Amino acid sequence: MVHPRSKITTLTEFVIQRQYEYPHAKGALTRLLNDIATAAKIVNREINAAGLVDILGTVGKENVQGETQKKLDVFANEMFITALKGGGECCAIASEENEKVITFSNDFSHLGKYVVAMDPLDGSSNIESNVSIGTIFSIYRRISEIGSGTQEDLLQPGLNLVASGYVIYGSSTMLVYTTGKGVNGFTLDPSVGIFCLSHPDMKYPDTANIYSINEGNYIYFPEGVKQYIKYCQESDPESFRPYTSRYIGSLVADFHRNLIKGGIFLYPGTTKNPNGKLRLLYECSPMAFIAEQAGGKASTGTQRVMAIQPETLHQRVPFYTGPKWMVEKIEALIKGSTE
Ligand code: P6P
């Protein structure tokens, strides 16, 4: 009998196998991806225990070790920064949790060839309602030659991405990533702490019928978005309409479900916030890379997200992503309503 283990490809094995497809690879990206996976496992453990805080009596400002209880997103941020600093492959980080670029003073990291832009725990406001949340990460080659990384190393368009991915802490914990050669998903086996290849070569399904948007903002949406919502609700069985409305309010969870089942995610600009809510550098660009590699599209409604040159670390953009034909429909309605 062939032992089941022999049929499993671990994340480490997969990344190393893929490394040999790059003739000049020296393993730095492999090590960097593994550093991220290690931090994700630590964060996963804390998230799974989060619900037990009140039960285990560690509620309040200090836990049983007398340590100050950290909010989970602060904890996650610290875990990823520590893993990336210790790994030495990354010379600077942009994080949703930090106003400015994080650089490292150790010589080890000054030699790092990469920079990382991340949202360490997106959707963390959902954790008390036990809704799935996620980590979003993206990796660029540094532009500066050596030493501490700079803000300019981080302010790069998605087209320059070397890799991007997300971790979804849900009913199971998955890591999904791309290096530009397709999208692959790995499910964590918590009994041994190994990410195992479970979703090879992920693509948006042809039959998609989900639309995900916070319709509570309807009155503030641009005309083209209002028209699109009505389009989703019309009856036309040939085009799978009316679509199903599904919205969790956690980007990674909504994006992941739509990638698996087929659907479009929309976070438009509004009259109150013309650039919407989601951040270009560490939310939209990395998710756009995955969407495009999965055969889909990611747009601001008027331009390709991956082509946008960021001007500031935390700038926001309207975000529409999913199967090409769904995104092109909303783009057409937005264009038509502004002509
Ligand atoms: P709204 C979570 O706070 C988040 O940043 C994303 O994960 C999510 O897609 C969005 O905000 C939800 O925003 O305004 O619909 O609650």
GROMACS .gro file of C-alpha atoms and ligand atoms in nm:
model
  355
    1MET     CA    1   0.000   0.000   0.000
    2VAL     CA    2   0.129   0.346  -0.090
    3HIS     CA    3   0.131   0.562   0.223
    4PRO     CA    4  -0.096   0.870   0.176
    5ARG     CA    5   0.201   1.095   0.265
    6SER     CA    6   0.367   1.001  -0.061
    7LYS     CA    7   0.075   1.160  -0.251
    8ILE     CA    8   0.107   1.494  -0.068
    9THR     CA    9   0.305   1.786  -0.205
   10THR     CA   10   0.397   2.026   0.072
   11LEU     CA   11   0.430   2.402   0.016
   12THR     CA   12   0.804   2.378   0.078
   13GLU     CA   13   0.842   2.098  -0.178
   14PHE     CA   14   0.624   2.285  -0.430
   15VAL     CA   15   0.813   2.615  -0.397
   16ILE     CA   16   1.148   2.438  -0.428
   17GLN     CA   17   1.028   2.243  -0.732
   18ARG     CA   18   0.910   2.567  -0.894
   19GLN     CA   19   1.239   2.739  -0.802
   20TYR     CA   20   1.423   2.518  -1.050
   21GLU     CA   21   1.208   2.667  -1.329
   22TYR     CA   22   1.403   2.991  -1.276
   23PRO     CA   23   1.763   2.922  -1.390
   24HIS     CA   24   1.912   3.204  -1.187
   25ALA     CA   25   1.714   3.132  -0.870
   26LYS     CA   26   1.932   3.099  -0.564
   27GLY     CA   27   1.654   3.013  -0.323
   28ALA     CA   28   1.594   3.357  -0.171
   29LEU     CA   29   1.229   3.372  -0.283
   30THR     CA   30   1.182   3.015  -0.167
   31ARG     CA   31   1.310   3.106   0.177
   32LEU     CA   32   1.101   3.425   0.184
   33LEU     CA   33   0.779   3.237   0.100
   34ASN     CA   34   0.859   2.985   0.371
   35ASP     CA   35   0.921   3.266   0.622
   36ILE     CA   36   0.571   3.399   0.540
   37ALA     CA   37   0.418   3.052   0.576
   38THR     CA   38   0.584   3.009   0.916
   39ALA     CA   39   0.441   3.337   1.045
   40ALA     CA   40   0.100   3.242   0.907
   41LYS     CA   41   0.101   2.920   1.111
   42ILE     CA   42   0.178   3.115   1.430
   43VAL     CA   43  -0.098   3.368   1.356
   44ASN     CA   44  -0.336   3.083   1.276
   45ARG     CA   45  -0.273   2.928   1.616
   46GLU     CA   46  -0.355   3.255   1.795
   47ILE     CA   47  -0.666   3.317   1.587
   48ASN     CA   48  -0.796   2.969   1.664
   49ALA     CA   49  -0.744   3.038   2.034
   50ALA     CA   50  -0.892   3.388   2.018
   51GLY     CA   51  -1.243   3.270   2.085
   52LEU     CA   52  -1.120   3.097   2.399
   53VAL     CA   53  -0.984   3.417   2.554
   54ASP     CA   54  -1.289   3.473   2.776
   55ILE     CA   55  -1.323   3.103   2.858
   56LEU     CA   56  -0.955   3.063   2.953
   57GLY     CA   57  -0.968   3.369   3.173
   58THR     CA   58  -0.708   3.564   2.981
   59VAL     CA   59  -0.956   3.839   2.914
   60GLY     CA   60  -0.859   4.196   2.997
   61LYS     CA   61  -0.532   4.377   2.968
   62GLU     CA   62  -0.297   4.099   3.079
   63ASN     CA   63  -0.283   3.728   3.002
   64VAL     CA   64  -0.176   3.457   3.248
   65GLN     CA   65   0.192   3.523   3.170
   66GLY     CA   66   0.143   3.882   3.276
   67GLU     CA   67   0.195   3.993   2.914
   68THR     CA   68  -0.018   4.273   2.780
   69GLN     CA   69  -0.295   4.120   2.573
   70LYS     CA   70  -0.236   4.226   2.212
   71LYS     CA   71  -0.508   4.288   1.958
   72LEU     CA   72  -0.483   4.012   1.700
   73ASP     CA   73  -0.398   4.243   1.412
   74VAL     CA   74  -0.113   4.397   1.612
   75PHE     CA   75   0.001   4.046   1.707
   76ALA     CA   76  -0.015   3.930   1.346
   77ASN     CA   77   0.179   4.234   1.230
   78GLU     CA   78   0.453   4.166   1.484
   79MET     CA   79   0.471   3.798   1.385
   80PHE     CA   80   0.516   3.871   1.016
   81ILE     CA   81   0.768   4.149   1.078
   82THR     CA   82   0.968   3.923   1.310
   83ALA     CA   83   0.965   3.634   1.059
   84LEU     CA   84   1.068   3.859   0.770
   85LYS     CA   85   1.339   4.033   0.974
   86GLY     CA   86   1.480   3.703   1.092
   87GLY     CA   87   1.474   3.548   0.747
   88GLY     CA   88   1.708   3.810   0.601
   89GLU     CA   89   1.558   3.799   0.249
   90CYS     CA   90   1.348   4.115   0.295
   91CYS     CA   91   1.501   4.462   0.344
   92ALA     CA   92   1.180   4.661   0.403
   93ILE     CA   93   0.808   4.617   0.468
   94ALA     CA   94   0.496   4.823   0.407
   95SER     CA   95   0.216   4.718   0.639
   96GLU     CA   96  -0.145   4.826   0.681
   97GLU     CA   97  -0.062   4.854   1.051
   98ASN     CA   98   0.230   5.096   1.008
   99GLU     CA   99   0.212   5.449   0.871
  100LYS     CA  100   0.569   5.441   0.740
  101VAL     CA  101   0.794   5.180   0.577
  102ILE     CA  102   0.955   4.938   0.825
  103THR     CA  103   1.328   4.892   0.767
  104PHE     CA  104   1.578   4.675   0.950
  105SER     CA  105   1.911   4.783   1.098
  106ASN     CA  106   2.083   4.444   1.082
  107ASP     CA  107   2.341   4.388   0.805
  108PHE     CA  108   2.174   4.053   0.732
  109SER     CA  109   1.857   4.221   0.606
  110HIS     CA  110   2.047   4.498   0.427
  111LEU     CA  111   2.151   4.231   0.177
  112GLY     CA  112   1.788   4.127   0.127
  113LYS     CA  113   1.684   4.143  -0.239
  114TYR     CA  114   1.309   4.176  -0.175
  115VAL     CA  115   1.053   4.401  -0.010
  116VAL     CA  116   0.711   4.296   0.119
  117ALA     CA  117   0.381   4.487   0.123
  118MET     CA  118   0.122   4.327   0.348
  119ASP     CA  119  -0.206   4.350   0.530
  120PRO     CA  120  -0.121   4.122   0.821
  121LEU     CA  121  -0.477   4.060   0.932
  122ASP     CA  122  -0.741   4.196   0.697
  123GLY     CA  123  -1.096   4.200   0.823
  124SER     CA  124  -0.986   4.163   1.186
  125SER     CA  125  -1.296   4.351   1.302
  126ASN     CA  126  -1.486   4.033   1.207
  127ILE     CA  127  -1.298   3.804   1.444
  128GLU     CA  128  -1.536   3.848   1.739
  129SER     CA  129  -1.817   3.724   1.515
  130ASN     CA  130  -1.600   3.427   1.413
  131VAL     CA  131  -1.601   3.531   1.046
  132SER     CA  132  -1.310   3.418   0.828
  133ILE     CA  133  -1.028   3.672   0.804
  134GLY     CA  134  -0.702   3.678   0.615
  135THR     CA  135  -0.346   3.791   0.556
  136ILE     CA  136  -0.254   3.948   0.223
  137PHE     CA  137   0.111   3.959   0.114
  138SER     CA  138   0.305   4.076  -0.190
  139ILE     CA  139   0.673   4.060  -0.284
  140TYR     CA  140   0.874   4.298  -0.505
  141ARG     CA  141   1.244   4.306  -0.592
  142ARG     CA  142   1.409   4.604  -0.427
  143ILE     CA  143   1.503   4.896  -0.655
  144SER     CA  144   1.772   5.038  -0.426
  145GLU     CA  145   2.107   4.863  -0.445
  146ILE     CA  146   2.189   4.774  -0.085
  147GLY     CA  147   2.130   4.876   0.277
  148SER     CA  148   1.799   4.964   0.436
  149GLY     CA  149   1.510   4.943   0.194
  150THR     CA  150   1.332   5.266   0.102
  151GLN     CA  151   0.975   5.383   0.039
  152GLU     CA  152   1.055   5.391  -0.331
  153ASP     CA  153   1.134   5.017  -0.311
  154LEU     CA  154   0.773   4.967  -0.198
  155LEU     CA  155   0.596   5.216  -0.428
  156GLN     CA  156   0.589   4.982  -0.728
  157PRO     CA  157   0.302   4.893  -0.962
  158GLY     CA  158   0.153   4.545  -0.943
  159LEU     CA  159   0.310   4.468  -1.281
  160ASN     CA  160   0.643   4.448  -1.095
  161LEU     CA  161   0.520   4.187  -0.849
  162VAL     CA  162   0.743   3.882  -0.805
  163ALA     CA  163   0.479   3.701  -0.600
  164SER     CA  164   0.159   3.766  -0.411
  165GLY     CA  165  -0.082   3.564  -0.206
  166TYR     CA  166  -0.318   3.541   0.085
  167VAL     CA  167  -0.381   3.323   0.386
  168ILE     CA  168  -0.747   3.262   0.475
  169TYR     CA  169  -0.813   3.166   0.837
  170GLY     CA  170  -1.146   2.993   0.792
  171SER     CA  171  -1.305   2.654   0.848
  172SER     CA  172  -0.963   2.541   0.730
  173THR     CA  173  -0.655   2.756   0.690
  174MET     CA  174  -0.529   2.795   0.335
  175LEU     CA  175  -0.239   2.972   0.170
  176VAL     CA  176  -0.301   3.073  -0.193
  177TYR     CA  177  -0.024   3.234  -0.398
  178THR     CA  178   0.115   3.305  -0.742
  179THR     CA  179   0.459   3.387  -0.880
  180GLY     CA  180   0.317   3.458  -1.225
  181LYS     CA  181   0.284   3.094  -1.332
  182GLY     CA  182  -0.070   3.023  -1.220
  183VAL     CA  183  -0.237   3.013  -0.879
  184ASN     CA  184  -0.199   2.727  -0.631
  185GLY     CA  185  -0.372   2.668  -0.298
  186PHE     CA  186  -0.236   2.486   0.004
  187THR     CA  187  -0.440   2.368   0.302
  188LEU     CA  188  -0.281   2.358   0.647
  189ASP     CA  189  -0.275   2.018   0.814
  190PRO     CA  190  -0.284   2.143   1.175
  191SER     CA  191  -0.187   1.804   1.314
  192VAL     CA  192   0.163   1.840   1.168
  193GLY     CA  193   0.171   2.214   1.083
  194ILE     CA  194   0.230   2.158   0.710
  195PHE     CA  195   0.065   2.340   0.417
  196CYS     CA  196  -0.032   2.071   0.163
  197LEU     CA  197  -0.117   2.131  -0.204
  198SER     CA  198  -0.496   2.098  -0.219
  199HIS     CA  199  -0.599   2.334  -0.502
  200PRO     CA  200  -0.355   2.309  -0.794
  201ASP     CA  201  -0.380   2.557  -1.084
  202MET     CA  202  -0.682   2.753  -0.955
  203LYS     CA  203  -0.896   2.924  -1.222
  204TYR     CA  204  -1.223   3.115  -1.215
  205PRO     CA  205  -1.500   2.877  -1.327
  206ASP     CA  206  -1.677   2.961  -1.654
  207THR     CA  207  -2.020   2.946  -1.491
  208ALA     CA  208  -2.007   3.230  -1.238
  209ASN     CA  209  -2.315   3.382  -1.081
  210ILE     CA  210  -2.215   3.554  -0.758
  211TYR     CA  211  -2.185   3.926  -0.701
  212SER     CA  212  -2.033   4.060  -0.380
  213ILE     CA  213  -2.088   4.422  -0.279
  214ASN     CA  214  -2.201   4.611   0.031
  215GLU     CA  215  -2.540   4.720  -0.101
  216GLY     CA  216  -2.587   4.931   0.210
  217ASN     CA  217  -2.388   5.197   0.026
  218TYR     CA  218  -2.621   5.186  -0.278
  219ILE     CA  219  -2.734   5.549  -0.261
  220TYR     CA  220  -2.368   5.662  -0.267
  221PHE     CA  221  -2.261   5.447  -0.563
  222PRO     CA  222  -2.182   5.590  -0.909
  223GLU     CA  223  -2.464   5.549  -1.165
  224GLY     CA  224  -2.282   5.271  -1.352
  225VAL     CA  225  -2.253   5.062  -1.034
  226LYS     CA  226  -2.624   5.110  -0.958
  227GLN     CA  227  -2.701   4.993  -1.313
  228TYR     CA  228  -2.477   4.689  -1.263
  229ILE     CA  229  -2.656   4.587  -0.942
  230LYS     CA  230  -2.989   4.603  -1.126
  231TYR     CA  231  -2.830   4.401  -1.412
  232CYS     CA  232  -2.728   4.130  -1.160
  233GLN     CA  233  -3.087   4.112  -1.035
  234GLU     CA  234  -3.254   4.077  -1.378
  235SER     CA  235  -3.387   3.737  -1.489
  236ASP     CA  236  -3.187   3.589  -1.778
  237PRO     CA  237  -3.114   3.217  -1.729
  238GLU     CA  238  -2.876   3.209  -2.029
  239SER     CA  239  -2.639   3.443  -1.846
  240PHE     CA  240  -2.702   3.275  -1.507
  241ARG     CA  241  -2.905   3.576  -1.383
  242PRO     CA  242  -3.039   3.675  -1.139
  243TYR     CA  243  -2.700   3.628  -0.972
  244THR     CA  244  -2.665   3.523  -0.611
  245SER     CA  245  -2.566   3.800  -0.369
  246ARG     CA  246  -2.294   3.693  -0.126
  247TYR     CA  247  -2.101   3.941   0.089
  248ILE     CA  248  -1.904   3.862   0.405
  249GLY     CA  249  -1.730   4.197   0.451
  250SER     CA  250  -1.390   4.029   0.471
  251LEU     CA  251  -1.195   4.080   0.148
  252VAL     CA  252  -0.992   3.758   0.160
  253ALA     CA  253  -1.301   3.548   0.240
  254ASP     CA  254  -1.516   3.713  -0.031
  255PHE     CA  255  -1.235   3.694  -0.287
  256HIS     CA  256  -1.156   3.329  -0.207
  257ARG     CA  257  -1.520   3.217  -0.229
  258ASN     CA  258  -1.561   3.397  -0.562
  259LEU     CA  259  -1.242   3.238  -0.697
  260ILE     CA  260  -1.366   2.892  -0.603
  261LYS     CA  261  -1.735   2.929  -0.696
  262GLY     CA  262  -1.719   3.203  -0.961
  263GLY     CA  263  -1.817   3.559  -0.886
  264ILE     CA  264  -1.728   3.927  -0.895
  265PHE     CA  265  -1.620   4.134  -0.595
  266LEU     CA  266  -1.696   4.503  -0.602
  267TYR     CA  267  -1.579   4.778  -0.371
  268PRO     CA  268  -1.669   5.098  -0.558
  269GLY     CA  269  -1.580   5.455  -0.486
  270THR     CA  270  -1.874   5.651  -0.346
  271THR     CA  271  -1.980   6.013  -0.325
  272LYS     CA  272  -1.846   6.002   0.033
  273ASN     CA  273  -1.520   5.821  -0.053
  274PRO     CA  274  -1.448   5.856  -0.427
  275ASN     CA  275  -1.148   5.619  -0.407
  276GLY     CA  276  -1.336   5.356  -0.211
  277LYS     CA  277  -1.192   5.183   0.096
  278LEU     CA  278  -0.942   4.921  -0.018
  279ARG     CA  279  -0.571   4.996  -0.037
  280LEU     CA  280  -0.389   4.969  -0.368
  281LEU     CA  281  -0.046   4.855  -0.248
  282TYR     CA  282  -0.121   4.573  -0.003
  283GLU     CA  283  -0.479   4.473  -0.083
  284CYS     CA  284  -0.576   4.545  -0.445
  285SER     CA  285  -0.248   4.487  -0.631
  286PRO     CA  286  -0.171   4.148  -0.472
  287MET     CA  287  -0.529   4.027  -0.517
  288ALA     CA  288  -0.528   4.160  -0.875
  289PHE     CA  289  -0.216   3.951  -0.954
  290ILE     CA  290  -0.394   3.640  -0.827
  291ALA     CA  291  -0.715   3.725  -1.015
  292GLU     CA  292  -0.530   3.775  -1.345
  293GLN     CA  293  -0.326   3.457  -1.296
  294ALA     CA  294  -0.654   3.271  -1.233
  295GLY     CA  295  -0.788   3.388  -1.572
  296GLY     CA  296  -0.978   3.684  -1.432
  297LYS     CA  297  -0.940   4.062  -1.427
  298ALA     CA  298  -0.900   4.340  -1.170
  299SER     CA  299  -0.998   4.697  -1.244
  300THR     CA  300  -1.068   5.031  -1.078
  301GLY     CA  301  -1.360   5.054  -1.319
  302THR     CA  302  -1.154   5.259  -1.561
  303GLN     CA  303  -0.802   5.109  -1.548
  304ARG     CA  304  -0.611   4.787  -1.482
  305VAL     CA  305  -0.521   4.776  -1.111
  306MET     CA  306  -0.180   4.617  -1.173
  307ALA     CA  307  -0.076   4.904  -1.400
  308ILE     CA  308  -0.123   5.175  -1.137
  309GLN     CA  309   0.193   5.340  -1.004
  310PRO     CA  310   0.132   5.395  -0.630
  311GLU     CA  311   0.201   5.749  -0.510
  312THR     CA  312   0.157   5.685  -0.137
  313LEU     CA  313   0.176   5.370   0.075
  314HIS     CA  314  -0.187   5.372   0.188
  315GLN     CA  315  -0.367   5.512  -0.112
  316ARG     CA  316  -0.710   5.369  -0.189
  317VAL     CA  317  -0.865   5.271  -0.523
  318PRO     CA  318  -1.208   5.144  -0.631
  319PHE     CA  319  -1.176   4.768  -0.681
  320TYR     CA  320  -1.367   4.531  -0.912
  321THR     CA  321  -1.228   4.179  -0.954
  322GLY     CA  322  -1.346   3.842  -1.082
  323PRO     CA  323  -1.403   3.660  -1.412
  324LYS     CA  324  -1.304   3.877  -1.711
  325TRP     CA  325  -1.655   3.896  -1.859
  326MET     CA  326  -1.806   4.007  -1.528
  327VAL     CA  327  -1.548   4.281  -1.472
  328GLU     CA  328  -1.581   4.399  -1.834
  329LYS     CA  329  -1.957   4.436  -1.785
  330ILE     CA  330  -1.917   4.672  -1.489
  331GLU     CA  331  -1.644   4.862  -1.675
  332ALA     CA  332  -1.880   4.910  -1.973
  333LEU     CA  333  -2.164   5.036  -1.753
  334ILE     CA  334  -1.931   5.275  -1.567
  335LYS     CA  335  -1.794   5.401  -1.901
  336GLY     CA  336  -2.142   5.434  -2.049
  337SER     CA  337  -2.274   5.627  -1.752
  338THR     CA  338  -1.992   5.882  -1.762
  339GLU     CA  339  -2.003   5.958  -2.140
  340P6P     P1  340  -1.744   4.738   0.440
  340P6P     C1  341  -1.246   4.474   0.621
  340P6P     O1  342  -1.260   4.579   0.715
  340P6P     C2  343  -1.219   4.537   0.486
  340P6P     O2  344  -1.102   4.612   0.489
  340P6P     C3  345  -1.212   4.430   0.379
  340P6P     O3  346  -1.163   4.310   0.427
  340P6P     C4  347  -1.357   4.419   0.334
  340P6P     O4  348  -1.369   4.378   0.199
  340P6P     C5  349  -1.409   4.562   0.352
  340P6P     O5  350  -1.328   4.623   0.452
  340P6P     C6  351  -1.553   4.563   0.397
  340P6P     O6  352  -1.591   4.701   0.405
  340P6P     O7  353  -1.749   4.887   0.421
  340P6P     O8  354  -1.832   4.667   0.340
  340P6P     O9  355  -1.767   4.692   0.581
   0.00000   0.00000   0.00000
